């Protein structure tokens, strides 16, 4: 089955900045490459920080305004030395969080969410920058067509993985929602099918009304206790 990794969706041609790059150079590079952030790399092309549009805006917000209006409210950025920044190294965010090409998209999305960042430089085993992955990259599986999702479930999940008889389970997909109907041989197969369908790229949820020929699951102890209770 298709299980996408960071390597499959990341941008490989990454615009970067050197630590010595002036802020004007950083601004030009952001605009020219139509990106919102640049990894700052050392001479071995290893990321040592990130400099973004937000960083530049924070610095600009700390600069004196015309007619001295800033004096009425203070300049918090100046108090933190942001106004004095002249190079990418002065302004970049550190430490830099990174991803690996082999990471799955689900774990990468969780990592981004937990750390509250919008993008991750991707590095190989030596720490060398090989790409960058963003939130929008991780959403690409949701763009898969319903027909492609249905075909993968029928061919890969039901056919190749579970070796089920073709036509035993009917599959429909609409807006990423999978609906399963029909009959399977053993009841224990049903949760396995659901789990495998959920692992298919682009699947939002799974609804099923599957019947079974043989109930091979042990009795639910709670149900048995309830039945015995007067």
JSON list of C-alpha atoms in Angstrom, two decimals:
[
{"chain": "A", "resi": 1, "resn": "UNK", "atom": "CA", "xyz": [0.00, 0.00, 0.00]},
{"chain": "A", "resi": 2, "resn": "UNK", "atom": "CA", "xyz": [1.05, 3.59, -0.50]},
{"chain": "A", "resi": 3, "resn": "UNK", "atom": "CA", "xyz": [2.45, 5.13, 2.65]},
{"chain": "A", "resi": 4, "resn": "UNK", "atom": "CA", "xyz": [3.93, 8.50, 1.84]},
{"chain": "A", "resi": 5, "resn": "UNK", "atom": "CA", "xyz": [7.08, 9.76, 3.48]},
{"chain": "A", "resi": 6, "resn": "UNK", "atom": "CA", "xyz": [8.62, 13.19, 3.86]},
{"chain": "A", "resi": 7, "resn": "UNK", "atom": "CA", "xyz": [11.00, 12.37, 1.00]},
{"chain": "A", "resi": 8, "resn": "UNK", "atom": "CA", "xyz": [8.04, 12.05, -1.37]},
{"chain": "A", "resi": 9, "resn": "UNK", "atom": "CA", "xyz": [6.46, 15.43, -0.65]},
{"chain": "A", "resi": 10, "resn": "UNK", "atom": "CA", "xyz": [9.32, 17.70, 0.46]},
{"chain": "A", "resi": 11, "resn": "UNK", "atom": "CA", "xyz": [10.77, 20.50, -1.64]},
{"chain": "A", "resi": 12, "resn": "UNK", "atom": "CA", "xyz": [14.26, 19.46, -2.69]},
{"chain": "A", "resi": 13, "resn": "UNK", "atom": "CA", "xyz": [15.52, 22.67, -4.29]},
{"chain": "A", "resi": 14, "resn": "UNK", "atom": "CA", "xyz": [15.72, 24.70, -1.07]},
{"chain": "A", "resi": 15, "resn": "UNK", "atom": "CA", "xyz": [16.52, 28.40, -0.97]},
{"chain": "A", "resi": 16, "resn": "UNK", "atom": "CA", "xyz": [18.93, 29.03, 1.90]},
{"chain": "A", "resi": 17, "resn": "UNK", "atom": "CA", "xyz": [20.86, 31.85, 3.54]},
{"chain": "A", "resi": 18, "resn": "UNK", "atom": "CA", "xyz": [24.37, 31.98, 4.89]},
{"chain": "A", "resi": 19, "resn": "UNK", "atom": "CA", "xyz": [24.88, 33.21, 8.46]},
{"chain": "A", "resi": 20, "resn": "UNK", "atom": "CA", "xyz": [26.63, 36.30, 7.07]},
{"chain": "A", "resi": 21, "resn": "UNK", "atom": "CA", "xyz": [23.83, 37.23, 4.65]},
{"chain": "A", "resi": 22, "resn": "UNK", "atom": "CA", "xyz": [22.55, 40.76, 5.18]},
{"chain": "A", "resi": 23, "resn": "UNK", "atom": "CA", "xyz": [18.91, 41.24, 6.07]},
{"chain": "A", "resi": 24, "resn": "UNK", "atom": "CA", "xyz": [18.34, 42.97, 2.75]},
{"chain": "A", "resi": 25, "resn": "UNK", "atom": "CA", "xyz": [19.72, 39.89, 0.98]},
{"chain": "A", "resi": 26, "resn": "UNK", "atom": "CA", "xyz": [17.43, 37.71, 3.10]},
{"chain": "A", "resi": 27, "resn": "UNK", "atom": "CA", "xyz": [14.43, 39.85, 2.18]},
{"chain": "A", "resi": 28, "resn": "UNK", "atom": "CA", "xyz": [15.27, 39.71, -1.53]},
{"chain": "A", "resi": 29, "resn": "UNK", "atom": "CA", "xyz": [15.72, 35.93, -1.38]},
{"chain": "A", "resi": 30, "resn": "UNK", "atom": "CA", "xyz": [12.38, 35.46, 0.38]},
{"chain": "A", "resi": 31, "resn": "UNK", "atom": "CA", "xyz": [10.62, 37.54, -2.27]},
{"chain": "A", "resi": 32, "resn": "UNK", "atom": "CA", "xyz": [12.48, 36.06, -5.26]},
{"chain": "A", "resi": 33, "resn": "UNK", "atom": "CA", "xyz": [11.88, 32.46, -4.20]},
{"chain": "A", "resi": 34, "resn": "UNK", "atom": "CA", "xyz": [8.32, 33.16, -3.03]},
{"chain": "A", "resi": 35, "resn": "UNK", "atom": "CA", "xyz": [8.89, 31.51, 0.36]},
{"chain": "A", "resi": 36, "resn": "UNK", "atom": "CA", "xyz": [8.21, 32.67, 3.89]},
{"chain": "A", "resi": 37, "resn": "UNK", "atom": "CA", "xyz": [11.38, 31.33, 5.53]},
{"chain": "A", "resi": 38, "resn": "UNK", "atom": "CA", "xyz": [14.95, 30.32, 4.75]},
{"chain": "A", "resi": 39, "resn": "UNK", "atom": "CA", "xyz": [17.11, 27.71, 6.48]},
{"chain": "A", "resi": 40, "resn": "UNK", "atom": "CA", "xyz": [20.41, 29.25, 7.51]},
{"chain": "A", "resi": 41, "resn": "UNK", "atom": "CA", "xyz": [23.21, 26.82, 6.66]},
{"chain": "A", "resi": 42, "resn": "UNK", "atom": "CA", "xyz": [26.88, 26.54, 7.51]},
{"chain": "A", "resi": 43, "resn": "UNK", "atom": "CA", "xyz": [29.71, 25.82, 5.08]},
{"chain": "A", "resi": 44, "resn": "UNK", "atom": "CA", "xyz": [28.82, 22.10, 5.10]},
{"chain": "A", "resi": 45, "resn": "UNK", "atom": "CA", "xyz": [25.21, 22.87, 4.14]},
{"chain": "A", "resi": 46, "resn": "UNK", "atom": "CA", "xyz": [23.92, 21.89, 7.55]},
{"chain": "A", "resi": 47, "resn": "UNK", "atom": "CA", "xyz": [21.02, 23.96, 8.93]},
{"chain": "A", "resi": 48, "resn": "UNK", "atom": "CA", "xyz": [21.89, 26.01, 12.00]},
{"chain": "A", "resi": 49, "resn": "UNK", "atom": "CA", "xyz": [18.76, 28.17, 12.18]},
{"chain": "A", "resi": 50, "resn": "UNK", "atom": "CA", "xyz": [15.70, 29.55, 10.39]},
{"chain": "A", "resi": 51, "resn": "UNK", "atom": "CA", "xyz": [15.09, 33.14, 9.37]},
{"chain": "A", "resi": 52, "resn": "UNK", "atom": "CA", "xyz": [11.57, 34.09, 8.32]},
{"chain": "A", "resi": 53, "resn": "UNK", "atom": "CA", "xyz": [9.37, 36.93, 7.18]},
{"chain": "A", "resi": 54, "resn": "UNK", "atom": "CA", "xyz": [8.01, 37.04, 10.72]},
{"chain": "A", "resi": 55, "resn": "UNK", "atom": "CA", "xyz": [11.53, 37.63, 12.05]},
{"chain": "A", "resi": 56, "resn": "UNK", "atom": "CA", "xyz": [12.05, 40.51, 9.64]},
{"chain": "A", "resi": 57, "resn": "UNK", "atom": "CA", "xyz": [8.66, 41.98, 10.55]},
{"chain": "A", "resi": 58, "resn": "UNK", "atom": "CA", "xyz": [9.46, 41.77, 14.25]},
{"chain": "A", "resi": 59, "resn": "UNK", "atom": "CA", "xyz": [12.63, 43.70, 13.61]},
{"chain": "A", "resi": 60, "resn": "UNK", "atom": "CA", "xyz": [10.80, 46.29, 11.53]},
{"chain": "A", "resi": 61, "resn": "UNK", "atom": "CA", "xyz": [8.22, 46.68, 14.29]},
{"chain": "A", "resi": 62, "resn": "UNK", "atom": "CA", "xyz": [11.01, 47.64, 16.66]},
{"chain": "A", "resi": 63, "resn": "UNK", "atom": "CA", "xyz": [12.39, 50.40, 14.47]},
{"chain": "A", "resi": 64, "resn": "UNK", "atom": "CA", "xyz": [11.54, 54.04, 15.32]},
{"chain": "A", "resi": 65, "resn": "UNK", "atom": "CA", "xyz": [8.42, 55.36, 13.61]},
{"chain": "A", "resi": 66, "resn": "UNK", "atom": "CA", "xyz": [8.09, 58.71, 11.90]},
{"chain": "A", "resi": 67, "resn": "UNK", "atom": "CA", "xyz": [7.36, 61.68, 14.18]},
{"chain": "A", "resi": 68, "resn": "UNK", "atom": "CA", "xyz": [8.51, 59.74, 17.22]},
{"chain": "A", "resi": 69, "resn": "UNK", "atom": "CA", "xyz": [5.21, 57.92, 17.78]},
{"chain": "A", "resi": 70, "resn": "UNK", "atom": "CA", "xyz": [7.09, 54.85, 18.98]},
{"chain": "A", "resi": 71, "resn": "UNK", "atom": "CA", "xyz": [8.35, 56.83, 21.97]},
{"chain": "A", "resi": 72, "resn": "UNK", "atom": "CA", "xyz": [4.82, 56.87, 23.36]},
{"chain": "A", "resi": 73, "resn": "UNK", "atom": "CA", "xyz": [4.56, 53.10, 23.53]},
{"chain": "A", "resi": 74, "resn": "UNK", "atom": "CA", "xyz": [8.18, 51.95, 23.76]},
{"chain": "A", "resi": 75, "resn": "UNK", "atom": "CA", "xyz": [10.02, 49.54, 21.46]},
{"chain": "A", "resi": 76, "resn": "UNK", "atom": "CA", "xyz": [9.95, 46.05, 23.00]},
{"chain": "A", "resi": 77, "resn": "UNK", "atom": "CA", "xyz": [11.92, 44.59, 20.10]},
{"chain": "A", "resi": 78, "resn": "UNK", "atom": "CA", "xyz": [14.75, 47.01, 20.70]},
{"chain": "A", "resi": 79, "resn": "UNK", "atom": "CA", "xyz": [14.95, 45.84, 24.30]},
{"chain": "A", "resi": 80, "resn": "UNK", "atom": "CA", "xyz": [15.73, 42.35, 23.02]},
{"chain": "A", "resi": 81, "resn": "UNK", "atom": "CA", "xyz": [18.38, 43.45, 20.58]},
{"chain": "A", "resi": 82, "resn": "UNK", "atom": "CA", "xyz": [16.32, 42.64, 17.50]},
{"chain": "A", "resi": 83, "resn": "UNK", "atom": "CA", "xyz": [16.74, 46.15, 16.13]},
{"chain": "A", "resi": 84, "resn": "UNK", "atom": "CA", "xyz": [20.51, 45.70, 16.19]},
{"chain": "A", "resi": 85, "resn": "UNK", "atom": "CA", "xyz": [20.34, 42.59, 13.97]},
{"chain": "A", "resi": 86, "resn": "UNK", "atom": "CA", "xyz": [22.27, 43.01, 10.73]},
{"chain": "A", "resi": 87, "resn": "UNK", "atom": "CA", "xyz": [22.68, 39.46, 9.42]},
{"chain": "A", "resi": 88, "resn": "UNK", "atom": "CA", "xyz": [20.73, 36.23, 9.15]},
{"chain": "A", "resi": 89, "resn": "UNK", "atom": "CA", "xyz": [22.70, 34.82, 12.08]},
{"chain": "A", "resi": 90, "resn": "UNK", "atom": "CA", "xyz": [21.64, 37.79, 14.23]},
{"chain": "A", "resi": 91, "resn": "UNK", "atom": "CA", "xyz": [17.95, 37.26, 13.55]},
{"chain": "A", "resi": 92, "resn": "UNK", "atom": "CA", "xyz": [17.52, 33.52, 12.96]},
{"chain": "A", "resi": 93, "resn": "UNK", "atom": "CA", "xyz": [15.57, 31.25, 15.29]},
{"chain": "A", "resi": 94, "resn": "UNK", "atom": "CA", "xyz": [17.61, 28.59, 17.08]},
{"chain": "A", "resi": 95, "resn": "UNK", "atom": "CA", "xyz": [17.87, 25.73, 17.76]},
{"chain": "A", "resi": 96, "resn": "UNK", "atom": "CA", "xyz": [16.61, 24.49, 14.42]},
{"chain": "A", "resi": 97, "resn": "UNK", "atom": "CA", "xyz": [14.14, 21.60, 14.39]},
{"chain": "A", "resi": 98, "resn": "UNK", "atom": "CA", "xyz": [14.61, 19.11, 11.55]},
{"chain": "A", "resi": 99, "resn": "UNK", "atom": "CA", "xyz": [12.91, 16.11, 9.97]},
{"chain": "A", "resi": 100, "resn": "UNK", "atom": "CA", "xyz": [14.26, 13.00, 8.26]},
{"chain": "A", "resi": 101, "resn": "UNK", "atom": "CA", "xyz": [13.33, 11.88, 4.72]},
{"chain": "A", "resi": 102, "resn": "UNK", "atom": "CA", "xyz": [12.02, 8.55, 6.02]},
{"chain": "A", "resi": 103, "resn": "UNK", "atom": "CA", "xyz": [9.52, 10.08, 8.44]},
{"chain": "A", "resi": 104, "resn": "UNK", "atom": "CA", "xyz": [5.87, 9.29, 7.76]},
{"chain": "A", "resi": 105, "resn": "UNK", "atom": "CA", "xyz": [3.52, 12.17, 7.08]},
{"chain": "A", "resi": 106, "resn": "UNK", "atom": "CA", "xyz": [1.37, 11.48, 10.13]},
{"chain": "A", "resi": 107, "resn": "UNK", "atom": "CA", "xyz": [4.26, 11.58, 12.59]},
{"chain": "A", "resi": 108, "resn": "UNK", "atom": "CA", "xyz": [5.65, 14.67, 10.86]},
{"chain": "A", "resi": 109, "resn": "UNK", "atom": "CA", "xyz": [2.30, 16.45, 11.09]},
{"chain": "A", "resi": 110, "resn": "UNK", "atom": "CA", "xyz": [2.12, 15.60, 14.79]},
{"chain": "A", "resi": 111, "resn": "UNK", "atom": "CA", "xyz": [5.65, 16.91, 15.31]},
{"chain": "A", "resi": 112, "resn": "UNK", "atom": "CA", "xyz": [4.82, 20.20, 13.57]},
{"chain": "A", "resi": 113, "resn": "UNK", "atom": "CA", "xyz": [1.66, 20.58, 15.61]},
{"chain": "A", "resi": 114, "resn": "UNK", "atom": "CA", "xyz": [3.30, 19.76, 18.92]},
{"chain": "A", "resi": 115, "resn": "UNK", "atom": "CA", "xyz": [6.20, 22.14, 18.33]},
{"chain": "A", "resi": 116, "resn": "UNK", "atom": "CA", "xyz": [4.05, 24.90, 16.84]},
{"chain": "A", "resi": 117, "resn": "UNK", "atom": "CA", "xyz": [6.15, 25.36, 13.69]},
{"chain": "A", "resi": 118, "resn": "UNK", "atom": "CA", "xyz": [5.09, 25.72, 10.06]},
{"chain": "A", "resi": 119, "resn": "UNK", "atom": "CA", "xyz": [7.98, 23.97, 8.32]},
{"chain": "A", "resi": 120, "resn": "UNK", "atom": "CA", "xyz": [10.96, 21.70, 8.94]},
{"chain": "A", "resi": 121, "resn": "UNK", "atom": "CA", "xyz": [14.30, 21.50, 7.15]},
{"chain": "A", "resi": 122, "resn": "UNK", "atom": "CA", "xyz": [14.94, 17.87, 6.17]},
{"chain": "A", "resi": 123, "resn": "UNK", "atom": "CA", "xyz": [18.40, 16.45, 6.82]},
{"chain": "A", "resi": 124, "resn": "UNK", "atom": "CA", "xyz": [20.13, 13.18, 6.01]},
{"chain": "A", "resi": 125, "resn": "UNK", "atom": "CA", "xyz": [22.17, 11.00, 8.39]},
{"chain": "A", "resi": 126, "resn": "UNK", "atom": "CA", "xyz": [25.08, 13.46, 8.26]},
{"chain": "A", "resi": 127, "resn": "UNK", "atom": "CA", "xyz": [22.92, 16.45, 9.13]},
{"chain": "A", "resi": 128, "resn": "UNK", "atom": "CA", "xyz": [23.15, 17.84, 5.61]},
{"chain": "A", "resi": 129, "resn": "UNK", "atom": "CA", "xyz": [20.13, 19.72, 4.28]},
{"chain": "A", "resi": 130, "resn": "UNK", "atom": "CA", "xyz": [18.32, 17.71, 1.60]},
{"chain": "A", "resi": 131, "resn": "UNK", "atom": "CA", "xyz": [14.91, 19.42, 1.54]},
{"chain": "A", "resi": 132, "resn": "UNK", "atom": "CA", "xyz": [12.24, 21.27, 3.43]},
{"chain": "A", "resi": 133, "resn": "UNK", "atom": "CA", "xyz": [8.71, 20.14, 4.31]},
{"chain": "A", "resi": 134, "resn": "UNK", "atom": "CA", "xyz": [5.82, 22.45, 5.17]},
{"chain": "A", "resi": 135, "resn": "UNK", "atom": "CA", "xyz": [2.27, 22.11, 6.43]},
{"chain": "A", "resi": 136, "resn": "UNK", "atom": "CA", "xyz": [0.92, 22.41, 2.89]},
{"chain": "A", "resi": 137, "resn": "UNK", "atom": "CA", "xyz": [3.16, 19.52, 1.77]},
{"chain": "A", "resi": 138, "resn": "UNK", "atom": "CA", "xyz": [1.64, 17.29, 4.43]},
{"chain": "A", "resi": 139, "resn": "UNK", "atom": "CA", "xyz": [-1.86, 18.01, 3.13]},
{"chain": "A", "resi": 140, "resn": "UNK", "atom": "CA", "xyz": [-1.14, 16.63, -0.34]},
{"chain": "A", "resi": 141, "resn": "UNK", "atom": "CA", "xyz": [-2.54, 13.15, 0.40]},
{"chain": "A", "resi": 142, "resn": "UNK", "atom": "CA", "xyz": [-5.94, 14.77, 1.03]},
{"chain": "A", "resi": 143, "resn": "UNK", "atom": "CA", "xyz": [-5.88, 15.91, -2.61]},
{"chain": "A", "resi": 144, "resn": "UNK", "atom": "CA", "xyz": [-6.00, 12.31, -3.89]},
{"chain": "A", "resi": 145, "resn": "UNK", "atom": "CA", "xyz": [-9.00, 11.55, -6.07]},
{"chain": "A", "resi": 146, "resn": "UNK", "atom": "CA", "xyz": [-11.69, 9.30, -4.60]},
{"chain": "A", "resi": 147, "resn": "UNK", "atom": "CA", "xyz": [-11.27, 6.87, -7.52]},
{"chain": "A", "resi": 148, "resn": "UNK", "atom": "CA", "xyz": [-7.57, 6.42, -6.72]},
{"chain": "A", "resi": 149, "resn": "UNK", "atom": "CA", "xyz": [-8.36, 5.77, -3.05]},
{"chain": "A", "resi": 150, "resn": "UNK", "atom": "CA", "xyz": [-11.07, 3.23, -3.93]},
{"chain": "A", "resi": 151, "resn": "UNK", "atom": "CA", "xyz": [-8.77, 1.45, -6.38]},
{"chain": "A", "resi": 152, "resn": "UNK", "atom": "CA", "xyz": [-6.02, 1.15, -3.77]},
{"chain": "A", "resi": 153, "resn": "UNK", "atom": "CA", "xyz": [-8.41, -0.23, -1.14]},
{"chain": "A", "resi": 154, "resn": "UNK", "atom": "CA", "xyz": [-9.80, -2.85, -3.54]},
{"chain": "A", "resi": 155, "resn": "UNK", "atom": "CA", "xyz": [-6.47, -3.88, -5.10]},
{"chain": "A", "resi": 156, "resn": "UNK", "atom": "CA", "xyz": [-4.03, -3.46, -2.22]},
{"chain": "A", "resi": 157, "resn": "UNK", "atom": "CA", "xyz": [-6.00, -3.72, 1.03]},
{"chain": "A", "resi": 158, "resn": "UNK", "atom": "CA", "xyz": [-8.65, -6.29, 0.15]},
{"chain": "A", "resi": 159, "resn": "UNK", "atom": "CA", "xyz": [-6.84, -8.07, -2.66]},
{"chain": "A", "resi": 160, "resn": "UNK", "atom": "CA", "xyz": [-3.10, -8.20, -2.10]},
{"chain": "A", "resi": 161, "resn": "UNK", "atom": "CA", "xyz": [-2.91, -7.73, 1.67]},
{"chain": "A", "resi": 162, "resn": "UNK", "atom": "CA", "xyz": [-6.00, -9.61, 2.92]},
{"chain": "A", "resi": 163, "resn": "UNK", "atom": "CA", "xyz": [-6.38, -11.91, -0.11]},
{"chain": "A", "resi": 164, "resn": "UNK", "atom": "CA", "xyz": [-10.14, -11.61, -0.03]},
{"chain": "A", "resi": 165, "resn": "UNK", "atom": "CA", "xyz": [-12.46, -12.80, -2.78]},
{"chain": "A", "resi": 166, "resn": "UNK", "atom": "CA", "xyz": [-13.18, -9.97, -5.23]},
{"chain": "A", "resi": 167, "resn": "UNK", "atom": "CA", "xyz": [-16.66, -8.54, -4.81]},
{"chain": "A", "resi": 168, "resn": "UNK", "atom": "CA", "xyz": [-17.17, -9.76, -1.26]},
{"chain": "A", "resi": 169, "resn": "UNK", "atom": "CA", "xyz": [-16.88, -6.24, 0.08]},
{"chain": "A", "resi": 170, "resn": "UNK", "atom": "CA", "xyz": [-18.31, -3.25, -1.76]},
{"chain": "A", "resi": 171, "resn": "UNK", "atom": "CA", "xyz": [-16.27, -0.05, -1.51]},
{"chain": "A", "resi": 172, "resn": "UNK", "atom": "CA", "xyz": [-17.42, 3.50, -2.18]},
{"chain": "A", "resi": 173, "resn": "UNK", "atom": "CA", "xyz": [-15.43, 6.66, -1.54]},
{"chain": "A", "resi": 174, "resn": "UNK", "atom": "CA", "xyz": [-16.80, 10.19, -1.44]},
{"chain": "A", "resi": 175, "resn": "UNK", "atom": "CA", "xyz": [-14.75, 13.19, -0.34]},
{"chain": "A", "resi": 176, "resn": "UNK", "atom": "CA", "xyz": [-12.28, 10.80, 1.27]},
{"chain": "A", "resi": 177, "resn": "UNK", "atom": "CA", "xyz": [-14.94, 9.02, 3.35]},
{"chain": "A", "resi": 178, "resn": "UNK", "atom": "CA", "xyz": [-14.83, 5.26, 2.74]},
{"chain": "A", "resi": 179, "resn": "UNK", "atom": "CA", "xyz": [-18.00, 3.19, 3.03]},
{"chain": "A", "resi": 180, "resn": "UNK", "atom": "CA", "xyz": [-17.73, -0.59, 3.26]},
{"chain": "A", "resi": 181, "resn": "UNK", "atom": "CA", "xyz": [-20.63, -3.02, 2.90]},
{"chain": "A", "resi": 182, "resn": "UNK", "atom": "CA", "xyz": [-21.01, -6.73, 2.27]},
{"chain": "A", "resi": 183, "resn": "UNK", "atom": "CA", "xyz": [-19.99, -9.85, 4.16]},
{"chain": "A", "resi": 184, "resn": "UNK", "atom": "CA", "xyz": [-16.67, -11.24, 5.33]},
{"chain": "A", "resi": 185, "resn": "UNK", "atom": "CA", "xyz": [-15.87, -14.75, 6.44]},
{"chain": "A", "resi": 186, "resn": "UNK", "atom": "CA", "xyz": [-14.71, -14.00, 10.00]},
{"chain": "A", "resi": 187, "resn": "UNK", "atom": "CA", "xyz": [-15.81, -11.22, 12.34]},
{"chain": "A", "resi": 188, "resn": "UNK", "atom": "CA", "xyz": [-12.22, -10.56, 13.46]},
{"chain": "A", "resi": 189, "resn": "UNK", "atom": "CA", "xyz": [-11.40, -9.40, 9.94]},
{"chain": "A", "resi": 190, "resn": "UNK", "atom": "CA", "xyz": [-13.64, -6.33, 10.18]},
{"chain": "A", "resi": 191, "resn": "UNK", "atom": "CA", "xyz": [-11.47, -4.15, 12.50]},
{"chain": "A", "resi": 192, "resn": "UNK", "atom": "CA", "xyz": [-8.40, -5.13, 10.46]},
{"chain": "A", "resi": 193, "resn": "UNK", "atom": "CA", "xyz": [-10.06, -3.91, 7.26]},
{"chain": "A", "resi": 194, "resn": "UNK", "atom": "CA", "xyz": [-11.04, -0.65, 8.95]},
{"chain": "A", "resi": 195, "resn": "UNK", "atom": "CA", "xyz": [-7.52, -0.06, 10.24]},
{"chain": "A", "resi": 196, "resn": "UNK", "atom": "CA", "xyz": [-5.89, -0.78, 6.89]},
{"chain": "A", "resi": 197, "resn": "UNK", "atom": "CA", "xyz": [-8.35, 1.48, 5.06]},
{"chain": "A", "resi": 198, "resn": "UNK", "atom": "CA", "xyz": [-7.60, 4.31, 7.48]},
{"chain": "A", "resi": 199, "resn": "UNK", "atom": "CA", "xyz": [-3.89, 3.94, 6.67]},
{"chain": "A", "resi": 200, "resn": "UNK", "atom": "CA", "xyz": [-4.48, 4.65, 2.98]},
{"chain": "A", "resi": 201, "resn": "UNK", "atom": "CA", "xyz": [-3.39, 8.13, 1.92]},
{"chain": "A", "resi": 202, "resn": "UNK", "atom": "CA", "xyz": [-6.31, 10.48, 1.49]},
{"chain": "A", "resi": 203, "resn": "UNK", "atom": "CA", "xyz": [-8.79, 8.56, 3.64]},
{"chain": "A", "resi": 204, "resn": "UNK", "atom": "CA", "xyz": [-10.63, 10.84, 6.05]},
{"chain": "A", "resi": 205, "resn": "UNK", "atom": "CA", "xyz": [-12.79, 8.25, 7.82]},
{"chain": "A", "resi": 206, "resn": "UNK", "atom": "CA", "xyz": [-14.27, 4.77, 7.38]},
{"chain": "A", "resi": 207, "resn": "UNK", "atom": "CA", "xyz": [-17.93, 3.80, 7.75]},
{"chain": "A", "resi": 208, "resn": "UNK", "atom": "CA", "xyz": [-18.80, 0.11, 7.59]},
{"chain": "A", "resi": 209, "resn": "UNK", "atom": "CA", "xyz": [-21.87, -2.11, 7.80]},
{"chain": "A", "resi": 210, "resn": "UNK", "atom": "CA", "xyz": [-20.11, -5.42, 7.23]},
{"chain": "A", "resi": 211, "resn": "UNK", "atom": "CA", "xyz": [-21.67, -8.70, 8.14]},
{"chain": "A", "resi": 212, "resn": "UNK", "atom": "CA", "xyz": [-19.80, -11.94, 8.90]},
{"chain": "A", "resi": 213, "resn": "UNK", "atom": "CA", "xyz": [-20.29, -15.66, 8.45]},
{"chain": "A", "resi": 214, "resn": "UNK", "atom": "CA", "xyz": [-18.36, -16.84, 11.52]},
{"chain": "A", "resi": 215, "resn": "UNK", "atom": "CA", "xyz": [-18.05, -15.06, 14.87]},
{"chain": "A", "resi": 216, "resn": "UNK", "atom": "CA", "xyz": [-14.51, -16.00, 15.82]},
{"chain": "A", "resi": 217, "resn": "UNK", "atom": "CA", "xyz": [-14.13, -13.37, 18.54]},
{"chain": "A", "resi": 218, "resn": "UNK", "atom": "CA", "xyz": [-14.30, -14.37, 22.23]},
{"chain": "A", "resi": 219, "resn": "UNK", "atom": "CA", "xyz": [-17.39, -13.27, 24.14]},
{"chain": "A", "resi": 220, "resn": "UNK", "atom": "CA", "xyz": [-17.26, -9.80, 25.68]},
{"chain": "A", "resi": 221, "resn": "UNK", "atom": "CA", "xyz": [-16.85, -10.35, 29.46]},
{"chain": "A", "resi": 222, "resn": "UNK", "atom": "CA", "xyz": [-18.82, -7.21, 30.23]},
{"chain": "A", "resi": 223, "resn": "UNK", "atom": "CA", "xyz": [-21.70, -8.33, 28.03]},
{"chain": "A", "resi": 224, "resn": "UNK", "atom": "CA", "xyz": [-21.75, -11.76, 29.65]},
{"chain": "A", "resi": 225, "resn": "UNK", "atom": "CA", "xyz": [-21.77, -10.19, 33.12]},
{"chain": "A", "resi": 226, "resn": "UNK", "atom": "CA", "xyz": [-24.65, -7.90, 32.18]},
{"chain": "A", "resi": 227, "resn": "UNK", "atom": "CA", "xyz": [-26.62, -10.86, 30.84]},
{"chain": "A", "resi": 228, "resn": "UNK", "atom": "CA", "xyz": [-26.17, -12.77, 34.14]},
{"chain": "A", "resi": 229, "resn": "UNK", "atom": "CA", "xyz": [-27.14, -9.84, 36.31]},
{"chain": "A", "resi": 230, "resn": "UNK", "atom": "CA", "xyz": [-30.81, -9.95, 37.35]}
]
